[in-house]
């Protein structure tokens, strides 16, 4: 059996060992949803290890079984209105914590040289900054923590440009969510939780900003249920509007012998990066149909079996799509000839398992994380240095891998790595599972 560490430089091997050990000791056990009892030979050779993706696993509780509970959205909203109207210094039984945003960027601080945290503020601090301009309708409910007896809110301060300097003096800074994503150490559970909260908040606030008017009659909308939905203000309409989620299929296409995987690259990608195919689901289309259609349209390959892997919320797309839901699949090819749609892709090629393993550049992922973390620290200290994300992907030796795939923050990474190392669990131990821990569809 080919050993994992033999495929990587010694520095990469050490990083990978630390990576899989941390995953096994700090993350939840792999999920095992039901799977079909009818599996083909190509599918049965693959073991799938599911774990919490970046932006998933939000630690805040966003629902309560009883609407009158102190931490429920409706009760918390009434508490918020009362507290805004109260004079400062009055006692409070529930802590109200607020996460400011500006142009889709959450306010962040630096806990140490390589660790960032969300910069939560108390309601009284926010009142002191905004004064009479503060309204309860400006807040969006994020969730609660019963142990801390706290309710968490987000607020958009994009129009309050004068506050940027004040936050800077406090060593706080609004940081792009993508930068925070890359800067997050994927084995730091607290940081991963912060990232999930920030992603959830950004998705809600961006939806909040693009749903100010009713799409049915054109009248203004008003927030309901502590900002978790909206409703048309026209009494004759009263159309309900809910946060938007855009589903996307992302698939690793595999040949019939399970020996090669198809990877593609786009002109917008950083240099040397290859990834999975992906595309939006069309109305009236199943997930499996979307996988087959997108694969055919982009590379001219016909797909047969489709195997579900996992899903990931992706709140770092364009503002017009506040949160995409990436639904990951393995797609088994019935044909091999590639015909690339040049309007969609720059290139697409079949790659052997060994080539894909070498493209899992763990040393580069770690350096990218450390470089991004250093950037966040510089921004919070007011000494930001401009650089391109592509410069993050350089190993310490200065040598560049000929190609790499997205890092652990992306579902594409986990699709690719679980195929590249089918006989490895998260502990790096050989496993001999006869069936994938996933659901299969032949629809």
Coordinates of C-alpha atoms in Angstrom, one line a residue:
X1 CA 0.0 0.0 0.0
X2 CA 1.3 3.4 -1.0
X3 CA 1.9 5.5 2.1
X4 CA 0.6 9.1 2.3
X5 CA 3.8 10.5 3.7
X6 CA 5.9 9.1 0.8
X7 CA 4.1 11.4 -1.6
X8 CA 5.0 14.6 0.1
X9 CA 8.2 16.5 1.1
X10 CA 9.1 16.0 4.8
X11 CA 7.8 19.5 5.8
X12 CA 4.5 18.7 4.1
X13 CA 4.3 15.3 5.7
X14 CA 4.6 16.8 9.1
X15 CA 2.0 19.4 8.4
X16 CA -0.4 16.7 7.0
X17 CA 0.2 14.5 10.0
X18 CA -0.7 17.4 12.3
X19 CA -3.7 18.2 10.2
X20 CA -5.3 14.8 10.2
X21 CA -4.4 14.2 13.9
X22 CA -6.1 17.5 14.8
X23 CA -9.1 16.7 12.8
X24 CA -9.5 13.3 14.5
X25 CA -9.1 14.8 18.0
X26 CA -11.0 18.1 17.7
X27 CA -13.8 17.7 15.1
X28 CA -17.0 15.7 15.4
X29 CA -16.9 12.0 14.1
X30 CA -17.7 11.4 10.5
X31 CA -21.3 11.5 9.6
X32 CA -22.9 8.4 8.2
X33 CA -26.2 9.0 6.4
X34 CA -28.1 6.1 4.9
X35 CA -26.8 4.8 1.6
X36 CA -28.3 2.8 -1.2
X37 CA -27.9 -1.0 -1.1
X38 CA -27.4 -1.0 -4.8
X39 CA -23.8 0.2 -5.5
X40 CA -21.5 -0.5 -8.4
X41 CA -17.9 -1.5 -8.3
X42 CA -16.6 2.0 -8.9
X43 CA -18.6 3.4 -6.0
X44 CA -17.8 0.7 -3.5
X45 CA -14.1 1.3 -3.7
X46 CA -14.5 4.8 -2.2
X47 CA -14.8 5.6 1.5
X48 CA -16.1 9.1 2.4
X49 CA -15.3 10.9 5.6
X50 CA -17.6 13.8 6.3
X51 CA -16.7 16.6 8.7
X52 CA -18.0 20.1 9.5
X53 CA -17.2 22.4 6.6
X54 CA -16.1 26.0 6.8
X55 CA -19.2 28.2 7.4
X56 CA -21.1 25.2 8.8
X57 CA -21.4 24.3 12.5
X58 CA -22.7 27.7 13.7
X59 CA -22.5 27.5 17.5
X60 CA -25.3 30.0 18.1
X61 CA -28.8 28.6 18.7
X62 CA -31.1 30.3 16.1
X63 CA -34.3 28.7 17.2
X64 CA -36.3 28.0 20.4
X65 CA -39.2 25.7 21.0
X66 CA -41.1 28.4 22.9
X67 CA -41.7 31.9 21.5
X68 CA -42.0 33.4 24.9
X69 CA -38.6 32.3 26.1
X70 CA -36.2 35.2 27.0
X71 CA -33.8 34.2 24.2
X72 CA -36.3 33.5 21.5
X73 CA -36.3 35.9 18.5
X74 CA -39.6 37.6 19.3
X75 CA -38.9 38.1 23.0
X76 CA -35.3 39.1 22.4
X77 CA -36.5 41.7 19.9
X78 CA -38.8 43.3 22.5
X79 CA -35.9 43.3 25.0
X80 CA -33.8 45.0 22.4
X81 CA -36.3 47.8 21.8
X82 CA -36.7 48.3 25.5
X83 CA -32.9 48.4 26.1
X84 CA -32.4 50.9 23.3
X85 CA -34.9 53.3 24.9
X86 CA -33.5 52.8 28.4
X87 CA -30.8 55.0 30.0
X88 CA -27.3 53.6 30.2
X89 CA -26.3 51.7 33.2
X90 CA -29.6 50.1 34.0
X91 CA -29.4 46.4 35.1
X92 CA -30.1 43.8 32.4
X93 CA -30.9 40.1 32.8
X94 CA -29.9 39.2 29.2
X95 CA -26.7 40.2 27.5
X96 CA -27.1 41.7 24.1
X97 CA -24.0 41.4 21.9
X98 CA -23.7 43.1 18.5
X99 CA -21.4 42.3 15.6
X100 CA -21.0 45.4 13.3
X101 CA -20.5 45.0 9.6
X102 CA -19.5 47.5 6.9
X103 CA -19.9 46.7 3.2
X104 CA -20.2 43.0 3.9
X105 CA -17.2 42.9 6.1
X106 CA -17.4 41.9 9.8
X107 CA -15.5 43.8 12.5
X108 CA -12.6 41.7 13.7
X109 CA -9.8 41.8 16.2
X110 CA -6.6 39.8 16.7
X111 CA -6.3 37.5 19.7
X112 CA -2.7 36.5 19.0
X113 CA -0.3 36.7 16.1
X114 CA -2.1 34.1 14.1
X115 CA -5.6 34.1 15.6
X116 CA -8.5 36.4 14.8
X117 CA -11.8 36.8 16.5
X118 CA -15.1 38.6 15.9
X119 CA -15.2 42.0 17.6
X120 CA -18.5 41.7 19.5
X121 CA -19.7 44.9 21.1
X122 CA -22.2 45.4 23.9
X123 CA -25.4 47.2 23.1
X124 CA -24.4 50.2 25.3
X125 CA -21.2 50.6 23.2
X126 CA -23.2 50.6 20.0
X127 CA -25.6 53.2 21.5
X128 CA -22.7 55.3 22.5
X129 CA -21.4 55.2 18.9
X130 CA -24.7 55.8 17.1
X131 CA -26.7 57.8 19.6
X132 CA -30.2 58.8 18.4
X133 CA -29.7 57.2 15.0
X134 CA -30.2 53.7 16.5
X135 CA -33.3 51.7 15.8
X136 CA -34.2 48.2 16.6
X137 CA -35.1 47.6 13.0
X138 CA -31.5 48.0 12.1
X139 CA -30.5 44.8 13.9
X140 CA -30.7 41.2 12.7
X141 CA -31.1 38.3 15.1
X142 CA -28.3 35.8 14.9
X143 CA -29.0 33.4 17.7
X144 CA -28.5 32.9 21.4
X145 CA -26.3 31.1 23.9
X146 CA -28.2 29.9 27.0
X147 CA -25.1 29.2 29.0
X148 CA -23.9 32.8 28.7
X149 CA -27.5 34.1 28.8
X150 CA -26.7 36.1 25.7
X151 CA -28.5 37.1 22.5
X152 CA -26.4 38.0 19.4
X153 CA -27.2 40.5 16.8
X154 CA -25.7 41.9 13.6
X155 CA -25.9 45.5 12.4
X156 CA -24.8 47.1 9.1
X157 CA -22.8 50.3 9.6
X158 CA -22.0 50.9 5.9
X159 CA -23.3 54.4 6.1
X160 CA -21.4 55.3 9.2
X161 CA -18.0 56.0 7.6
X162 CA -16.9 58.2 10.5
X163 CA -16.8 55.1 12.8
X164 CA -13.9 53.5 10.8
X165 CA -11.3 55.7 12.4
X166 CA -12.8 55.1 15.9
X167 CA -12.6 51.3 15.4
X168 CA -9.1 51.6 14.1
X169 CA -8.0 53.4 17.3
X170 CA -9.4 50.4 19.2
X171 CA -7.3 48.1 17.0
X172 CA -10.4 46.8 15.3
X173 CA -11.0 46.5 11.6
X174 CA -13.6 45.5 9.0
X175 CA -12.1 42.5 7.1
X176 CA -13.3 40.8 4.0
X177 CA -14.9 37.4 4.8
X178 CA -12.8 35.6 2.2
X179 CA -9.7 36.9 3.9
X180 CA -10.9 35.7 7.3
X181 CA -11.8 32.3 5.7
X182 CA -8.2 31.8 4.4
X183 CA -6.8 33.1 7.7
X184 CA -8.8 30.6 9.8
X185 CA -6.8 27.7 11.2
X186 CA -9.1 24.8 10.3
X187 CA -8.3 22.9 13.5
X188 CA -9.2 25.9 15.8
X189 CA -12.8 25.2 16.7
X190 CA -13.4 28.6 18.1
X191 CA -12.1 30.3 15.0
X192 CA -14.2 28.0 12.8
X193 CA -17.3 28.9 14.9
X194 CA -16.5 32.6 14.5
X195 CA -16.3 32.0 10.7
X196 CA -19.6 30.3 10.7
X197 CA -21.3 33.1 12.6
X198 CA -19.8 35.7 10.4
X199 CA -20.9 33.9 7.3
X200 CA -24.5 33.5 8.6
X201 CA -24.5 37.2 9.6
X202 CA -23.2 38.4 6.2
X203 CA -25.7 36.3 4.3
X204 CA -28.6 37.8 6.4
X205 CA -27.4 41.4 6.1
X206 CA -26.8 41.2 2.4
X207 CA -30.3 39.7 1.9
X208 CA -31.6 42.4 4.2
X209 CA -30.2 45.1 2.0
X210 CA -31.4 43.7 -1.4
X211 CA -35.0 43.0 -0.1
X212 CA -35.9 46.6 0.8
X213 CA -38.8 46.5 -1.6
X214 CA -41.5 44.0 -2.4
X215 CA -40.9 42.1 -5.6
X216 CA -44.6 41.7 -6.1
X217 CA -46.0 45.3 -5.8
X218 CA -42.9 47.5 -5.3
X219 CA -43.8 48.8 -1.8
X220 CA -41.3 49.0 1.0
X221 CA -40.8 45.9 3.2
X222 CA -40.6 45.9 6.9
X223 CA -38.6 43.4 9.1
X224 CA -40.4 40.7 11.0
X225 CA -39.4 38.1 13.5
X226 CA -36.3 40.1 14.6
X227 CA -35.1 40.5 11.0
X228 CA -35.3 36.9 10.1
X229 CA -37.9 37.6 7.5
X230 CA -39.6 40.6 5.9
X231 CA -43.1 41.5 4.9
X232 CA -44.6 43.9 2.4
X233 CA -45.9 47.1 4.1
X234 CA -48.9 47.3 1.7
X235 CA -52.0 46.1 3.6
X236 CA -53.4 44.7 0.4
X237 CA -50.2 42.7 -0.4
X238 CA -48.4 41.6 2.8
X239 CA -46.2 39.3 0.9
X240 CA -43.8 37.4 3.1
X241 CA -40.1 37.4 2.0
X242 CA -37.5 35.0 3.4
X243 CA -33.7 34.9 3.3
X244 CA -32.4 33.7 -0.1
X245 CA -30.4 30.6 -0.6
X246 CA -29.0 29.7 -4.0
X247 CA -28.2 26.0 -4.5
X248 CA -25.2 25.0 -6.5
X249 CA -24.0 21.5 -7.4
X250 CA -20.3 20.9 -7.3
X251 CA -18.9 17.6 -8.6
X252 CA -15.8 15.6 -8.9
X253 CA -16.1 13.7 -12.2
X254 CA -14.4 10.3 -12.1
X255 CA -13.7 7.9 -14.9
X256 CA -15.4 4.5 -15.0
X257 CA -12.3 2.7 -13.7
X258 CA -12.0 5.1 -10.7
X259 CA -8.4 5.8 -11.7
X260 CA -8.7 9.4 -12.9
X261 CA -10.5 12.5 -11.9
X262 CA -11.4 15.5 -14.1
X263 CA -10.3 18.9 -12.8
X264 CA -10.8 22.3 -14.4
X265 CA -9.6 25.8 -14.1
X266 CA -11.0 29.2 -14.8
X267 CA -9.3 32.5 -15.8
X268 CA -10.5 34.0 -12.5
X269 CA -8.6 31.3 -10.5
X270 CA -5.3 32.1 -8.9
X271 CA -2.4 30.7 -11.0
X272 CA -1.9 26.9 -10.8
X273 CA -5.2 26.2 -9.1
X274 CA -7.5 23.5 -10.5
X275 CA -10.8 22.5 -9.0
X276 CA -14.1 20.6 -9.5
X277 CA -16.9 21.5 -11.9
X278 CA -19.8 23.4 -10.5
X279 CA -23.0 25.1 -11.6
X280 CA -26.4 26.5 -10.4
X281 CA -29.5 24.4 -10.3
X282 CA -32.2 25.4 -12.7
X283 CA -35.9 25.5 -11.9
X284 CA -37.7 22.1 -12.1
X285 CA -34.4 20.3 -12.0
X286 CA -33.2 17.6 -9.6
X287 CA -29.7 17.8 -8.0
X288 CA -28.7 14.7 -10.0
X289 CA -30.0 16.2 -13.3
X290 CA -28.0 19.4 -12.6
X291 CA -24.8 17.4 -12.1
X292 CA -25.3 15.7 -15.4
X293 CA -26.3 18.8 -17.3
X294 CA -23.5 21.0 -16.0
X295 CA -20.9 18.4 -16.7
X296 CA -22.2 17.9 -20.3
X297 CA -22.4 21.7 -20.9
X298 CA -18.9 22.5 -19.5
X299 CA -16.8 19.6 -20.7
X300 CA -19.0 17.5 -23.0
X301 CA -18.8 14.4 -20.8
X302 CA -21.8 12.2 -20.2
X303 CA -22.4 11.2 -16.5
X304 CA -24.1 8.1 -15.2
X305 CA -24.1 7.5 -11.5
X306 CA -24.2 10.4 -9.1
X307 CA -23.1 9.9 -5.4
X308 CA -23.8 12.5 -2.7
X309 CA -20.9 13.6 -0.6
X310 CA -21.8 16.6 1.6
X311 CA -22.9 20.2 1.5
X312 CA -21.5 23.5 2.5
X313 CA -23.0 27.0 3.0
X314 CA -21.0 29.5 0.9
X315 CA -21.7 33.1 1.9
X316 CA -18.8 34.7 0.1
X317 CA -20.3 35.0 -3.4
X318 CA -21.5 38.2 -5.0
X319 CA -23.9 40.5 -3.0
X320 CA -26.7 39.6 -5.4
X321 CA -26.5 36.0 -4.1
X322 CA -26.1 36.4 -0.3
X323 CA -25.6 32.7 0.4
X324 CA -25.0 29.8 -2.0
X325 CA -25.4 26.2 -0.8
X326 CA -22.8 24.0 -2.3
X327 CA -24.1 20.4 -2.7
X328 CA -21.2 18.1 -3.4
X329 CA -21.2 14.9 -5.5
X330 CA -19.1 12.3 -7.1
X331 CA -20.1 11.9 -10.8
X332 CA -19.1 8.8 -12.7
X333 CA -18.3 9.4 -16.4
X334 CA -19.7 7.3 -19.2
X335 CA -17.5 9.0 -21.7
X336 CA -13.9 10.3 -21.6
X337 CA -13.4 12.8 -24.5
X338 CA -13.3 16.4 -23.2
X339 CA -14.9 19.2 -25.1
X340 CA -14.3 22.4 -23.1
X341 CA -16.8 25.2 -23.2
X342 CA -14.3 28.1 -23.4
X343 CA -16.9 30.6 -22.3
X344 CA -17.1 28.8 -19.0
X345 CA -13.7 27.3 -18.5
X346 CA -10.1 27.9 -19.4
X347 CA -9.2 24.2 -19.4
X348 CA -10.2 20.8 -18.1
X349 CA -8.1 17.6 -18.0
X350 CA -8.1 14.1 -16.6
X351 CA -5.6 13.6 -13.8
X352 CA -4.3 10.4 -12.2
X353 CA -4.7 9.7 -8.5
X354 CA -1.0 10.3 -8.0
X355 CA -1.2 13.7 -9.7
X356 CA -4.1 14.7 -7.6
X357 CA -2.4 13.6 -4.4
X358 CA 0.6 15.8 -5.3
X359 CA -1.8 18.7 -5.9
X360 CA -3.0 18.5 -2.3
X361 CA -0.2 20.9 -1.2
X362 CA -0.6 20.9 2.5
X363 CA 2.5 23.0 3.1
X364 CA 1.1 25.7 0.8
X365 CA -2.3 25.6 2.5
X366 CA -0.7 26.2 5.9
X367 CA 1.5 29.1 4.6
X368 CA -1.6 30.7 3.0
X369 CA -3.4 30.5 6.3
X370 CA -0.5 32.1 8.2
X371 CA 0.0 34.8 5.5
X372 CA -3.7 35.7 5.6
X373 CA -3.6 35.7 9.4
X374 CA -0.7 38.1 9.3
X375 CA -2.6 40.3 7.0
X376 CA -5.6 40.5 9.3
X377 CA -3.2 41.4 12.2
X378 CA -1.6 44.2 10.0
X379 CA -5.1 45.5 9.2
X380 CA -6.2 45.6 12.8
X381 CA -3.0 47.5 13.7
X382 CA -3.5 49.9 10.8
X383 CA -0.4 48.8 8.9
X384 CA -2.1 46.8 6.1
X385 CA 0.2 45.7 3.3
X386 CA -1.4 45.1 -0.1
X387 CA -0.8 41.6 -1.6
X388 CA -2.5 39.2 -3.8
X389 CA -4.0 35.9 -2.5
X390 CA -2.0 34.1 -5.2
X391 CA 1.2 35.1 -3.4
X392 CA 0.1 33.1 -0.4
X393 CA 0.6 29.8 -2.2
X394 CA 4.4 29.5 -1.9
X395 CA 6.1 26.8 0.1
X396 CA 8.9 27.9 2.4
X397 CA 11.5 26.4 0.1
X398 CA 10.4 28.8 -2.6
X399 CA 9.5 26.0 -4.9
X400 CA 6.0 26.0 -6.5
X401 CA 3.9 22.9 -7.0
X402 CA 2.9 22.6 -10.7
X403 CA -0.7 22.6 -9.6
X404 CA -2.8 22.7 -6.5
X405 CA -6.5 22.3 -5.5
X406 CA -8.5 24.5 -3.1
X407 CA -7.6 24.4 0.6
X408 CA -9.6 22.8 3.4
X409 CA -12.0 25.8 3.7
X410 CA -13.7 24.7 0.4
X411 CA -15.9 21.6 -0.2
X412 CA -13.9 21.0 -3.4
X413 CA -10.9 20.2 -1.3
X414 CA -12.8 17.5 0.6
X415 CA -14.4 16.0 -2.5
X416 CA -10.9 15.8 -4.1
X417 CA -9.0 14.5 -1.0
X418 CA -11.6 11.8 -0.1
X419 CA -11.2 10.4 -3.7
X420 CA -7.4 10.8 -3.7
X421 CA -7.0 8.9 -0.4
X422 CA -10.0 6.5 -0.4
X423 CA -8.4 4.1 2.1
X424 CA -7.5 6.8 4.7
X425 CA -9.8 7.9 7.5
X426 CA -9.3 11.2 9.4
X427 CA -6.6 9.5 11.5
X428 CA -4.6 8.6 8.5
X429 CA -5.2 4.9 9.2
X430 CA -6.0 2.5 6.5
X431 CA -9.7 1.5 6.2
X432 CA -11.4 -1.1 4.1
X433 CA -14.9 0.1 3.9
X434 CA -16.9 -1.7 1.2
X435 CA -19.5 1.0 0.9
X436 CA -19.3 4.8 0.9
X437 CA -20.8 6.7 3.8
X438 CA -23.0 8.6 1.5
X439 CA -26.3 8.4 -0.4
X440 CA -26.3 7.3 -4.1
X441 CA -28.9 8.2 -6.7
X442 CA -29.5 6.7 -10.1
X443 CA -32.4 8.9 -10.8

